[in-house]
XYZ file of N, CA and C in Angstrom:
762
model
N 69.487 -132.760 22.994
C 70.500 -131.708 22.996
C 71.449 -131.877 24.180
N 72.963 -131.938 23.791
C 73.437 -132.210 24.792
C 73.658 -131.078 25.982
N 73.193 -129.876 25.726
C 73.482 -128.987 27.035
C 72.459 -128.179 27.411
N 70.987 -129.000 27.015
C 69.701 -128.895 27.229
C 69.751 -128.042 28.815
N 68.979 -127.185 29.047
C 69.185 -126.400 30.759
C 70.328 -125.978 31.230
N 71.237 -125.727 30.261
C 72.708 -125.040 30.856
C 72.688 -123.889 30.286
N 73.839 -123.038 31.541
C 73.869 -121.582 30.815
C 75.272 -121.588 30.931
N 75.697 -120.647 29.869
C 77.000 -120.762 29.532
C 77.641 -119.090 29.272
N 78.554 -118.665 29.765
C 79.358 -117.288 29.572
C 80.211 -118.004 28.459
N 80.624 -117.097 27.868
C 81.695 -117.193 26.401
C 82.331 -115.744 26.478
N 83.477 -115.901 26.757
C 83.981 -114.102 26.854
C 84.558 -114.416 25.113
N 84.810 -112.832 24.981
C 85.560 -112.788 23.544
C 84.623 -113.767 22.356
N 83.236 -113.648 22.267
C 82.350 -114.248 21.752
C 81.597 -113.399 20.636
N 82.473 -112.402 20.263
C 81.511 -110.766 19.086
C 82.183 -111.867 17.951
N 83.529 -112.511 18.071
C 83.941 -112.962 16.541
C 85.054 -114.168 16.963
N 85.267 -115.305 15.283
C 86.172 -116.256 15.824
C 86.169 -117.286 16.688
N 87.195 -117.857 17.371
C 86.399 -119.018 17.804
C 85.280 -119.022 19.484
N 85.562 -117.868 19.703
C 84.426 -117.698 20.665
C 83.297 -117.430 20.273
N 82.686 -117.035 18.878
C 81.608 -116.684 18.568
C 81.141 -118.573 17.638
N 82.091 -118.746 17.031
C 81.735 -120.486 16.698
C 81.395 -121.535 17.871
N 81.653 -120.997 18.976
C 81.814 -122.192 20.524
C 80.530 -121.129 21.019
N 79.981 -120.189 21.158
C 79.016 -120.130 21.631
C 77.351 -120.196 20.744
N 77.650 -120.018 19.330
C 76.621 -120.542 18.510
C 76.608 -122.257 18.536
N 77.363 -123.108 18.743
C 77.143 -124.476 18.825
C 76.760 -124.770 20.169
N 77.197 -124.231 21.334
C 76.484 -124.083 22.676
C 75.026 -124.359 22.608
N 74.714 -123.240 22.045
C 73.265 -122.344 21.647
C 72.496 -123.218 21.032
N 73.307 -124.204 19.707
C 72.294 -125.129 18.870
C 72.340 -126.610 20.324
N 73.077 -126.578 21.228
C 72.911 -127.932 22.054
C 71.939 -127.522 22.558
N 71.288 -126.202 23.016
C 70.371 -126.014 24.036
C 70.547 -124.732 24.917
N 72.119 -125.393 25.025
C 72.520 -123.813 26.277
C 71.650 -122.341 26.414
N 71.846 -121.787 27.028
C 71.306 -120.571 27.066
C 72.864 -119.675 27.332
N 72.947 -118.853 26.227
C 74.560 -118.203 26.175
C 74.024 -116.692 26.412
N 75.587 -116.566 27.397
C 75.852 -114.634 27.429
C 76.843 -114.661 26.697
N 76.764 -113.572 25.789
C 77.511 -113.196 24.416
C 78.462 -112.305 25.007
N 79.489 -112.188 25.488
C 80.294 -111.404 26.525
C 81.305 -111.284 25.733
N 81.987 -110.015 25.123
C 82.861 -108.821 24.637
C 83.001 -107.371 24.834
N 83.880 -106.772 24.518
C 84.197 -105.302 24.773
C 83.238 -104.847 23.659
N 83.461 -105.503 21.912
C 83.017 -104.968 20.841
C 81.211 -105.138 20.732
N 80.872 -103.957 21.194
C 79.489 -104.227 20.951
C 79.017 -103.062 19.695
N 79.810 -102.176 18.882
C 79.378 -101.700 17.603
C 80.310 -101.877 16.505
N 80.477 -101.958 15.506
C 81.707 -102.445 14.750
C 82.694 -101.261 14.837
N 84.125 -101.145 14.362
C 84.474 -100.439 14.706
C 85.636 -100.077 13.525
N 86.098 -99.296 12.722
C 86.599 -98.821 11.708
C 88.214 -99.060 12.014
N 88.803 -100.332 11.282
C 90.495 -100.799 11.779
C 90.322 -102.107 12.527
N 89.010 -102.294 12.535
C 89.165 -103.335 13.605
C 88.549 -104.869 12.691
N 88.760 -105.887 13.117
C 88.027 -107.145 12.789
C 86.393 -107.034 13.117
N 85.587 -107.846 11.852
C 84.429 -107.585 12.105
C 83.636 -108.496 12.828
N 82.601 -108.229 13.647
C 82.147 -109.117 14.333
C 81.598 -108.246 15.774
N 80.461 -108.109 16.188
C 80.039 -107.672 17.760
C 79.130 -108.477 18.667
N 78.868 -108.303 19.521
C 78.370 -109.253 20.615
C 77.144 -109.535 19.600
N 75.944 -108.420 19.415
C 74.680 -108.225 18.737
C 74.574 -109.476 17.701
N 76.176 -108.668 16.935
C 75.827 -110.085 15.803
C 75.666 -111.422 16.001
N 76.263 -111.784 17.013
C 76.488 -113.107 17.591
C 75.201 -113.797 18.114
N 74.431 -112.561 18.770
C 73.142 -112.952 19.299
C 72.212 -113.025 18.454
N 72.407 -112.144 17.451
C 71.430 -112.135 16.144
C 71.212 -113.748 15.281
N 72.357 -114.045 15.325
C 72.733 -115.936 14.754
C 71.836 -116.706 15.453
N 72.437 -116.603 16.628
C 71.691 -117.672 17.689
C 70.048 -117.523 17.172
N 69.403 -116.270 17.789
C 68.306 -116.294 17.599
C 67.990 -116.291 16.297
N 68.644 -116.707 15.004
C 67.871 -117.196 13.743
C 67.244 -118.383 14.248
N 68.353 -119.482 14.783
C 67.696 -120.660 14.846
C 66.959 -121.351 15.952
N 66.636 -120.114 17.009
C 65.880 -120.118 17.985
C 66.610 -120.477 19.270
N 67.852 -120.004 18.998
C 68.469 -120.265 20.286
C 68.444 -119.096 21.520
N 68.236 -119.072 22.739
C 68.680 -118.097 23.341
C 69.825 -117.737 23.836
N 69.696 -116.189 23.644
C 71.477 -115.278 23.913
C 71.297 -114.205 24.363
N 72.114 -113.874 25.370
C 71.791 -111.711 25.771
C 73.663 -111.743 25.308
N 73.692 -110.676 25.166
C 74.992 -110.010 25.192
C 75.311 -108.927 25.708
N 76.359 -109.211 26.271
C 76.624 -108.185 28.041
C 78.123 -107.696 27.673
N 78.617 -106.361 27.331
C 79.647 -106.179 26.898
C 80.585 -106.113 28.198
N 81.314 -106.701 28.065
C 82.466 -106.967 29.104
C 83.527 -106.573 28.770
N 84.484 -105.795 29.679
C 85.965 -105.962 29.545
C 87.045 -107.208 30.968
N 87.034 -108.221 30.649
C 87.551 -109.104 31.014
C 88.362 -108.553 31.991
N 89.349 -107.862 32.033
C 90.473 -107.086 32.754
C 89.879 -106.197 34.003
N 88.862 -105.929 33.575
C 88.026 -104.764 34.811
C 87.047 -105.964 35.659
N 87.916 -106.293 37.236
C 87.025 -106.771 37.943
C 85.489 -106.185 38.245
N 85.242 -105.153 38.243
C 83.700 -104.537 38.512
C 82.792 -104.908 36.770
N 83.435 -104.838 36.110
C 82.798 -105.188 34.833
C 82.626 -106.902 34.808
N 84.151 -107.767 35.020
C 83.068 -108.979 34.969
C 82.266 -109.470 36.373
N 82.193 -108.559 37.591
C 81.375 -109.313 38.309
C 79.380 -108.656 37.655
N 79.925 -107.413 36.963
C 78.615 -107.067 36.688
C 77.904 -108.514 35.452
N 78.909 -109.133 34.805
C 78.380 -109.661 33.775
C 78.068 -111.061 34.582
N 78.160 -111.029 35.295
C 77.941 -112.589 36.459
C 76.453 -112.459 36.923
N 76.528 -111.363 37.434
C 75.499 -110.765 38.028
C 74.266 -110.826 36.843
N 74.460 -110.249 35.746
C 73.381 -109.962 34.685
C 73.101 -111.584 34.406
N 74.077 -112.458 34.339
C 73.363 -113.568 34.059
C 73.194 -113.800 34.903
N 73.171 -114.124 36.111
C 72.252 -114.999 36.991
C 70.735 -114.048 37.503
N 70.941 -113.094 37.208
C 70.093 -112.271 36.467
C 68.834 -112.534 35.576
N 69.352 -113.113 34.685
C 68.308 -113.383 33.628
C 68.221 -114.638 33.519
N 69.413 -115.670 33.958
C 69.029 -117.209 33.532
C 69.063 -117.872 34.774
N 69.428 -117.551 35.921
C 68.930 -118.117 37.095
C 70.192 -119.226 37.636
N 71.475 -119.371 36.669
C 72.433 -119.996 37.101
C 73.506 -119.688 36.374
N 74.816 -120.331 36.778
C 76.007 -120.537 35.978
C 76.409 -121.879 35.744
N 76.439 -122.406 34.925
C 77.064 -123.831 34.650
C 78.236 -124.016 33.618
N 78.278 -122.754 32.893
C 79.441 -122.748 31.880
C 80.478 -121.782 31.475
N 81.055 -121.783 31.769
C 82.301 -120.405 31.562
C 83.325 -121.185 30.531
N 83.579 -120.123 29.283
C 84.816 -120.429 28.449
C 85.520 -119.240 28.468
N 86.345 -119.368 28.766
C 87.580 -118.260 28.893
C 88.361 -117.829 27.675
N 87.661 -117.345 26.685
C 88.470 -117.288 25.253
C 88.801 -115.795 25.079
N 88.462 -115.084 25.465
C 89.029 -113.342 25.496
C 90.687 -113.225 25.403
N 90.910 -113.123 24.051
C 92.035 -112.444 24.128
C 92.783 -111.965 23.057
N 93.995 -111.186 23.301
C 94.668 -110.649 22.144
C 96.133 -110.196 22.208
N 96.314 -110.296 20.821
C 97.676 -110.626 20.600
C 98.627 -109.385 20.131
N 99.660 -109.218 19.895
C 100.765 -108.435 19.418
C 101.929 -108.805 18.312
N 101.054 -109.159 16.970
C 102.189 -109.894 16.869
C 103.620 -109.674 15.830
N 104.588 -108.648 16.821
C 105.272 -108.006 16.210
C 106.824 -108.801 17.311
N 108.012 -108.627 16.979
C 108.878 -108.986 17.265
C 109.074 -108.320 18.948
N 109.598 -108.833 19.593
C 109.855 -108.283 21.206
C 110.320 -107.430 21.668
N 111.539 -107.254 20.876
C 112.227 -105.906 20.613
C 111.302 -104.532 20.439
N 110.053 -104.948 19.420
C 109.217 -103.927 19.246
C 108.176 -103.456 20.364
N 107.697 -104.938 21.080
C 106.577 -105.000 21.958
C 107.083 -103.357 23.187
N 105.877 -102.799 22.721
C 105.818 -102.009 23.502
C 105.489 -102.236 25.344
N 105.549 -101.856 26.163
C 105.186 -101.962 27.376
C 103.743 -102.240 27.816
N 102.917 -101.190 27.291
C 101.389 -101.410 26.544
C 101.077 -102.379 26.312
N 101.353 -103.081 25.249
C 101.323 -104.429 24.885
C 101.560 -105.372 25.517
N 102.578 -105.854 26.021
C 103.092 -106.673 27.002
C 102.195 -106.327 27.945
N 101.940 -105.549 28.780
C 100.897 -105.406 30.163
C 99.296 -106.308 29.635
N 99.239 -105.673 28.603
C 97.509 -105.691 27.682
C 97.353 -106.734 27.494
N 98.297 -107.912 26.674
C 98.339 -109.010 26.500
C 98.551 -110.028 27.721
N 98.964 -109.623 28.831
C 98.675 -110.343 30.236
C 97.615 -110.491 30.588
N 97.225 -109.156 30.914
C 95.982 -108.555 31.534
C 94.579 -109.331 31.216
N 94.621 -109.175 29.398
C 93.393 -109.921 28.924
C 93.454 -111.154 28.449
N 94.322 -111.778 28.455
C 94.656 -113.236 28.224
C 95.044 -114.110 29.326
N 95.397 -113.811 30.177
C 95.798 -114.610 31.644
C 95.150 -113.762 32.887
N 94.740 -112.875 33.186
C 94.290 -112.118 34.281
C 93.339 -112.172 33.997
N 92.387 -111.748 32.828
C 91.087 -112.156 32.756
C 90.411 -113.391 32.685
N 91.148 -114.331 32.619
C 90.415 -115.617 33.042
C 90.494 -115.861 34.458
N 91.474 -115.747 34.773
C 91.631 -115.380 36.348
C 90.043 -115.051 37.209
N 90.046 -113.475 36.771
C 89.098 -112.672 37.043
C 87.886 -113.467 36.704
N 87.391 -114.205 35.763
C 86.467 -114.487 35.504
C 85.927 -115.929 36.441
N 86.955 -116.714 36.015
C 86.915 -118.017 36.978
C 86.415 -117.798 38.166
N 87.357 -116.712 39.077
C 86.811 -116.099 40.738
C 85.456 -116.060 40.637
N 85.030 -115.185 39.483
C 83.699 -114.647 39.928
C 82.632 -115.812 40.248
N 82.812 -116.785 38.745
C 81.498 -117.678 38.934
C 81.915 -118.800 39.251
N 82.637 -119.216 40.286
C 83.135 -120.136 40.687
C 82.192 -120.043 42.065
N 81.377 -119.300 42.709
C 80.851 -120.033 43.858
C 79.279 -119.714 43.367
N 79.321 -119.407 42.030
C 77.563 -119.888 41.588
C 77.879 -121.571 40.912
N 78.331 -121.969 40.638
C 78.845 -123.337 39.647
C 79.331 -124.390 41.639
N 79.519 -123.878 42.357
C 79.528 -124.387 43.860
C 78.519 -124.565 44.464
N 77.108 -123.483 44.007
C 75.856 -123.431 44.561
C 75.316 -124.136 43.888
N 75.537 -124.728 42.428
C 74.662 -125.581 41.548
C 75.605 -127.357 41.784
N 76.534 -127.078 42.695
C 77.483 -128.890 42.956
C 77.610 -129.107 41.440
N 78.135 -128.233 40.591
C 78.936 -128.784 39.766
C 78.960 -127.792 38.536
N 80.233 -127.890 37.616
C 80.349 -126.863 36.582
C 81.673 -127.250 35.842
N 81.988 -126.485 34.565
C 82.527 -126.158 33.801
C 83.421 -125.652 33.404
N 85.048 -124.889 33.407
C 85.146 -123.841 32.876
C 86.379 -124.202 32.080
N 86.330 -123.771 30.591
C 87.007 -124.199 29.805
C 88.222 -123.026 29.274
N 89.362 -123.113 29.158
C 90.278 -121.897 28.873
C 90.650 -122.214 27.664
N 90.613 -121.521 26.663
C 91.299 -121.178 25.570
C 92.663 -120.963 25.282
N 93.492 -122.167 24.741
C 94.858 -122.111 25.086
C 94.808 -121.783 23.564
N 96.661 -122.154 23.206
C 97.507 -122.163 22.295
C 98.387 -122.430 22.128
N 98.696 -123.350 20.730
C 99.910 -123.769 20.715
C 100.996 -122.626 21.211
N 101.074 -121.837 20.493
C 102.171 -120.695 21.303
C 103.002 -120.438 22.279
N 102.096 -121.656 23.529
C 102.814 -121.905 24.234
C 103.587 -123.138 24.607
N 103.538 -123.508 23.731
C 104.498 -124.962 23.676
C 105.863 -124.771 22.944
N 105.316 -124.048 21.262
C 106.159 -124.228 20.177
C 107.091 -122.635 20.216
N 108.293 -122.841 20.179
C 109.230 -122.135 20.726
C 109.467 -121.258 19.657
N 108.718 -121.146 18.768
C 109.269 -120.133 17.646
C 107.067 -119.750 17.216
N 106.101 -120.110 17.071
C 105.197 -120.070 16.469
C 104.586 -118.655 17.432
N 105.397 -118.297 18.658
C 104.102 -116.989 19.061
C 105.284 -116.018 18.327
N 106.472 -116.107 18.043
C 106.896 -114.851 17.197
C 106.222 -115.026 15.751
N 105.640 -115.338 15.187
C 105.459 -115.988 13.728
C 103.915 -115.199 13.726
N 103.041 -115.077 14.896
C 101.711 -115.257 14.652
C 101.160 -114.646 15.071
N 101.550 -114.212 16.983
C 101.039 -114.232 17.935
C 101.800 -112.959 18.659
N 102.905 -112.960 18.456
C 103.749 -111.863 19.259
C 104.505 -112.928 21.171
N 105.403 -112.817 21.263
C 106.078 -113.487 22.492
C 105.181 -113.167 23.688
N 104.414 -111.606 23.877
C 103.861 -111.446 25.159
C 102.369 -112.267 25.053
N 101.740 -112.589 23.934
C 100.727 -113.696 24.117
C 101.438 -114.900 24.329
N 102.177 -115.606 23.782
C 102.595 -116.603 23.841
C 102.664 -117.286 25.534
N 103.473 -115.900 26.251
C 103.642 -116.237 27.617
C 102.073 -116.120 28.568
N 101.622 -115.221 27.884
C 100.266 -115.391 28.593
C 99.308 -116.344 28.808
N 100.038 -117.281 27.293
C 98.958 -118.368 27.334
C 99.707 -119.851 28.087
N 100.928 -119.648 28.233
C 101.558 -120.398 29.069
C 101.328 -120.390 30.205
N 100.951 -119.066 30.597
C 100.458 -118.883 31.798
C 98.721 -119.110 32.456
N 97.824 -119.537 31.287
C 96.803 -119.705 30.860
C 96.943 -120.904 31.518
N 97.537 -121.766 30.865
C 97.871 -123.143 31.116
C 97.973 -124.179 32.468
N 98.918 -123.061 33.518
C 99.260 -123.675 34.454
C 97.924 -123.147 35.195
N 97.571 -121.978 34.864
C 96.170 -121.234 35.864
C 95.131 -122.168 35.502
N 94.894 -123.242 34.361
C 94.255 -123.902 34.282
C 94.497 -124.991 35.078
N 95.829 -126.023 35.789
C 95.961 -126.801 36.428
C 95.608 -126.467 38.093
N 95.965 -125.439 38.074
C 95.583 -125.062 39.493
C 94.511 -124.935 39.571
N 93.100 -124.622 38.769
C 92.012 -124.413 38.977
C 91.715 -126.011 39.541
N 91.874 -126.767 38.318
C 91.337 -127.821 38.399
C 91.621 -128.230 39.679
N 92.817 -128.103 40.172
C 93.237 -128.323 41.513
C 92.674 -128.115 42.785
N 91.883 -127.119 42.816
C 91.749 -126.601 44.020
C 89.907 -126.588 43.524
N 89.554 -126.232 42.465
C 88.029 -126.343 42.428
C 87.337 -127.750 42.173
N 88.190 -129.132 42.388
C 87.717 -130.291 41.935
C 86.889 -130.484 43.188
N 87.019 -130.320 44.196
C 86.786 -130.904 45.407
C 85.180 -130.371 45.421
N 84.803 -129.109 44.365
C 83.468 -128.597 44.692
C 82.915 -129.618 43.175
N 83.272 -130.428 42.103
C 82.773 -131.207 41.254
C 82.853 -130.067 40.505
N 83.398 -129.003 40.185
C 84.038 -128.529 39.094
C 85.241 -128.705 38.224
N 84.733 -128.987 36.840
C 85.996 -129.622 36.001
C 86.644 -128.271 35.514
N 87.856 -127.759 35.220
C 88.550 -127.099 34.660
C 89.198 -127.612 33.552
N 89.321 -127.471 32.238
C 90.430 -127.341 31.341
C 90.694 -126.649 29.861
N 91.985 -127.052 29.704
C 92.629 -126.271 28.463
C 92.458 -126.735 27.300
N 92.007 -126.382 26.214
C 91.327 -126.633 24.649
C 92.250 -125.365 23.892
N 93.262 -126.240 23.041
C 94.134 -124.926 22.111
C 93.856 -125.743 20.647
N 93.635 -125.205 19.790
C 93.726 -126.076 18.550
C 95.049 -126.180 17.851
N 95.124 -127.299 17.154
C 96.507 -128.076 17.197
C 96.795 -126.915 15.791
N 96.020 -126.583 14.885
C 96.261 -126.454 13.375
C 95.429 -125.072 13.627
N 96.419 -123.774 13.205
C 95.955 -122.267 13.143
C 94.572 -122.100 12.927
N 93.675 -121.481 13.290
C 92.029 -120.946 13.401
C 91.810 -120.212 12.150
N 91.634 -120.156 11.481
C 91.174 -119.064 10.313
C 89.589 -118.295 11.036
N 90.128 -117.400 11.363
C 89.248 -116.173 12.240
C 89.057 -115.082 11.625
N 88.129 -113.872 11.986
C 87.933 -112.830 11.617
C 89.346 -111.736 12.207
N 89.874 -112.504 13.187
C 90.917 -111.590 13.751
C 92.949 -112.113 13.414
N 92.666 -113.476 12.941
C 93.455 -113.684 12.176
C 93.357 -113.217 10.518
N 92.810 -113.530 9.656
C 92.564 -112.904 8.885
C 93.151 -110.922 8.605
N 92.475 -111.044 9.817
C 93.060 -108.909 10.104
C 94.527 -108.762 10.006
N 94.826 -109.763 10.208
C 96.512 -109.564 10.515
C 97.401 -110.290 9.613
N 96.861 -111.590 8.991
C 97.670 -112.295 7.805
C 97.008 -111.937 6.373
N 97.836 -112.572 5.434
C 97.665 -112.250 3.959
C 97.142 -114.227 3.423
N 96.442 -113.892 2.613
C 95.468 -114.994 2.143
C 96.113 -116.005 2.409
N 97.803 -115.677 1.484
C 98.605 -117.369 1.378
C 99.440 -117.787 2.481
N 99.123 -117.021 3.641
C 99.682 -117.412 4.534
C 98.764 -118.498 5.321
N 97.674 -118.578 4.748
C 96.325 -119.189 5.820
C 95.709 -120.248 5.115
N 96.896 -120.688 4.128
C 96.535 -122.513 3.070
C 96.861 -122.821 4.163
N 95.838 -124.168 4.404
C 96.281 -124.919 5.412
C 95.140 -124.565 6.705
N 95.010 -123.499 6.827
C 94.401 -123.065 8.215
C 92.933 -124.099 7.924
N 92.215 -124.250 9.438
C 91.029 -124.663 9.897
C 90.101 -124.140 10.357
N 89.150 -123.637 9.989
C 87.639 -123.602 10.705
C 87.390 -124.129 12.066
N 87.012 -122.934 12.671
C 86.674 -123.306 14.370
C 85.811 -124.932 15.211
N 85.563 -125.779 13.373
C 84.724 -126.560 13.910
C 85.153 -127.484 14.958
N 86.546 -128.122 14.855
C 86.956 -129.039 15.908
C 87.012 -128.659 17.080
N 87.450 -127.260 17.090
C 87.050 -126.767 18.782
C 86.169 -126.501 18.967
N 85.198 -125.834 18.420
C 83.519 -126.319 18.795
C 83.314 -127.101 19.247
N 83.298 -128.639 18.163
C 83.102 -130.143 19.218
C 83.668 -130.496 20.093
N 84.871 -130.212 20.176
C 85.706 -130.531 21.793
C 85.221 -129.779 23.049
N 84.558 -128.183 22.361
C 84.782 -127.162 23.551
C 82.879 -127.575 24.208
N 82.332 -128.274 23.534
C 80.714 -129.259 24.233
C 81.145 -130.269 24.805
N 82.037 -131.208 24.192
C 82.053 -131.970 25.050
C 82.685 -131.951 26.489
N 83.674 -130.650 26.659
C 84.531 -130.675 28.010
C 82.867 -129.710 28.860
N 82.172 -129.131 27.995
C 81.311 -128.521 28.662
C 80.390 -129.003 29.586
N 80.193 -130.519 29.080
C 79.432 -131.657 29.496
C 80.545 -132.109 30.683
N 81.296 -131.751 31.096
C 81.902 -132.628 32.308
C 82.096 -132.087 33.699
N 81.881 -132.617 34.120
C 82.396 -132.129 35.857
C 83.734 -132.756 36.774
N 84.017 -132.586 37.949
C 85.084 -133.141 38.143
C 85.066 -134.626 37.964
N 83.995 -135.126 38.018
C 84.025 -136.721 38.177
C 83.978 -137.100 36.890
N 84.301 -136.617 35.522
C 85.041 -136.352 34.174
C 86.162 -136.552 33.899
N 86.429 -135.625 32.916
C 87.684 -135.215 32.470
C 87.938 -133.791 32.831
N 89.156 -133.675 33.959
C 89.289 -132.346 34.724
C 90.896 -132.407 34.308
N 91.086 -131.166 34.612
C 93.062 -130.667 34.966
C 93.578 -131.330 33.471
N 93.046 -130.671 32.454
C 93.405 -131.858 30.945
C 93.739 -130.760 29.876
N 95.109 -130.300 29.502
C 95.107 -129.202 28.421
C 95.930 -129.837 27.063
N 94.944 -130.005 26.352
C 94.974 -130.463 25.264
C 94.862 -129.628 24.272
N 95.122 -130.601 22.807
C 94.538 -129.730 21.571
C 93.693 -129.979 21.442
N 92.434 -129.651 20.054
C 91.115 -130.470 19.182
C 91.503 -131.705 18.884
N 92.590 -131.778 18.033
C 93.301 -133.196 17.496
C 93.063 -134.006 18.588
N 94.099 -133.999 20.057
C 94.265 -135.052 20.943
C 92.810 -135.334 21.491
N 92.065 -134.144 21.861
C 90.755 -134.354 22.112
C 89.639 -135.402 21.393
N 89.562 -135.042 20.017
C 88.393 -135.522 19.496
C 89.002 -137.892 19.327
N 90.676 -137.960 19.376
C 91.023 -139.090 19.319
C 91.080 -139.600 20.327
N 91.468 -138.921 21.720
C 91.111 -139.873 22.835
C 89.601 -140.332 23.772
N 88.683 -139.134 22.837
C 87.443 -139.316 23.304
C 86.098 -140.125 22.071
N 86.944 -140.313 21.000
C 86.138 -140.249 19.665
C 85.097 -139.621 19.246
N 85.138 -138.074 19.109
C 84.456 -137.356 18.827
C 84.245 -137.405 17.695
């Protein structure tokens, strides 16, 4: 198993591709915290809660706790830092996938929105990185992978999908990912960015598009396999690298 004795945080992991990247974690070995806000289902909302997520794992005997987090509230994720080293005795893996979108024209984006979509898409990785960045220092080496998006490349696809105030958040995702790598290489922590090249067909996309809009869409599997293998690296790896699944799985032959 390739991540045999690792423990791994997955924020935004109740549904989608954080809940596909921490059940394949789980089948390498990892030992995962199931970390979301949604811990009961909730009426309007996409389905999917931390529970369920943990419920999977442990079909096939994997271990999982799930620690409901709000990404945005520093006292909430240092508590979820805390609970895992808590129960699994280290940090070796952080994926930064918590987040959400607006995706209505700019004109419309309320203020709300725009703040919300910062907050939990670029500030909460932020927030999260800080925290377990000097347990992944105490173990000489770690992980932490951010959840990008095209959105922020393609100059028309975050009005189409996503709403403009994700789009910028995840641009901003991006560079907070180069600087990590930057400044946390020196402790043999790898940082980087994993966006999939070809739309996610999710429980939270789905909520928001109509069937025939989603011919074409992909299953979380390629970022699954990409999001183990960057999990497996440290700085003396592949660090400071924000890619898609596509470029990933061809320059590494996954």
């Amino acid at each position: 198993m390739k991540l045999e004795g690792k423990v791994a945080i997955v924020t935004g992991s109740s549904r989608g591709i954080g809940r596909a990247i921490a059940i394949g974690f789980a089948r390498e070995g990892a030992k995962v915290v199931v970390a979301a806000r949604t811990d009961v289902p909730k009426e309007g909302k996409p389905e999917g809660t931390i529970y369920d997520t943990v419920k999977e794992i442990e079909s096939f005997g994997g271990k999982a706790i799930a620690v409901k987090c709000d990404v945005t509230d520093e006292q909430s994720v240092q508590k979820m830092v805390e609970v895992t080293v808590e129960t699994f005795g280290a940090i070796d893996i952080l994926v930064n996938n918590a987040g959400v979108a607006f995706p209505v024209p700019i004109l419309e984006t309320t203020l709300k929105q725009w703040e919300l979509a910062l907050k939990v898409n670029l500030t909460g990785a932020f927030l999260c990185s800080k925290a377990v960045a000097p347990h992944m220092i105490k173990r000489g080496r770690g992980s932490i992978i951010n959840i990008s998006s095209l959105a922020a490349d393609e100059k028309d696809l975050g009005t189409v999908y996503t709403g403009v105030a994700y789009a910028v958040a995840k641009a901003g995702l991006d560079r907070l990912t180069w600087g990590l790598a930057s400044e946390l290489g020196k402790y043999n922590i790898a940082v980087n960015g994993l966006k999939p090249k070809k739309p996610v067909d999710t429980e939270g996309m789905r909520f928001w598009t109509k069937e025939e809009e989603r011919k074409g869409w992909v299953s979380p599997d390629n970022m699954v396999k990409c999001a183990i293998f960057l999990a497996m690296q440290d700085a003396k790896g592949v660090t400071g690298v924000v890619a898609t699944d596509e470029e990933m799985i061809l320059w590494h032959g996954l």
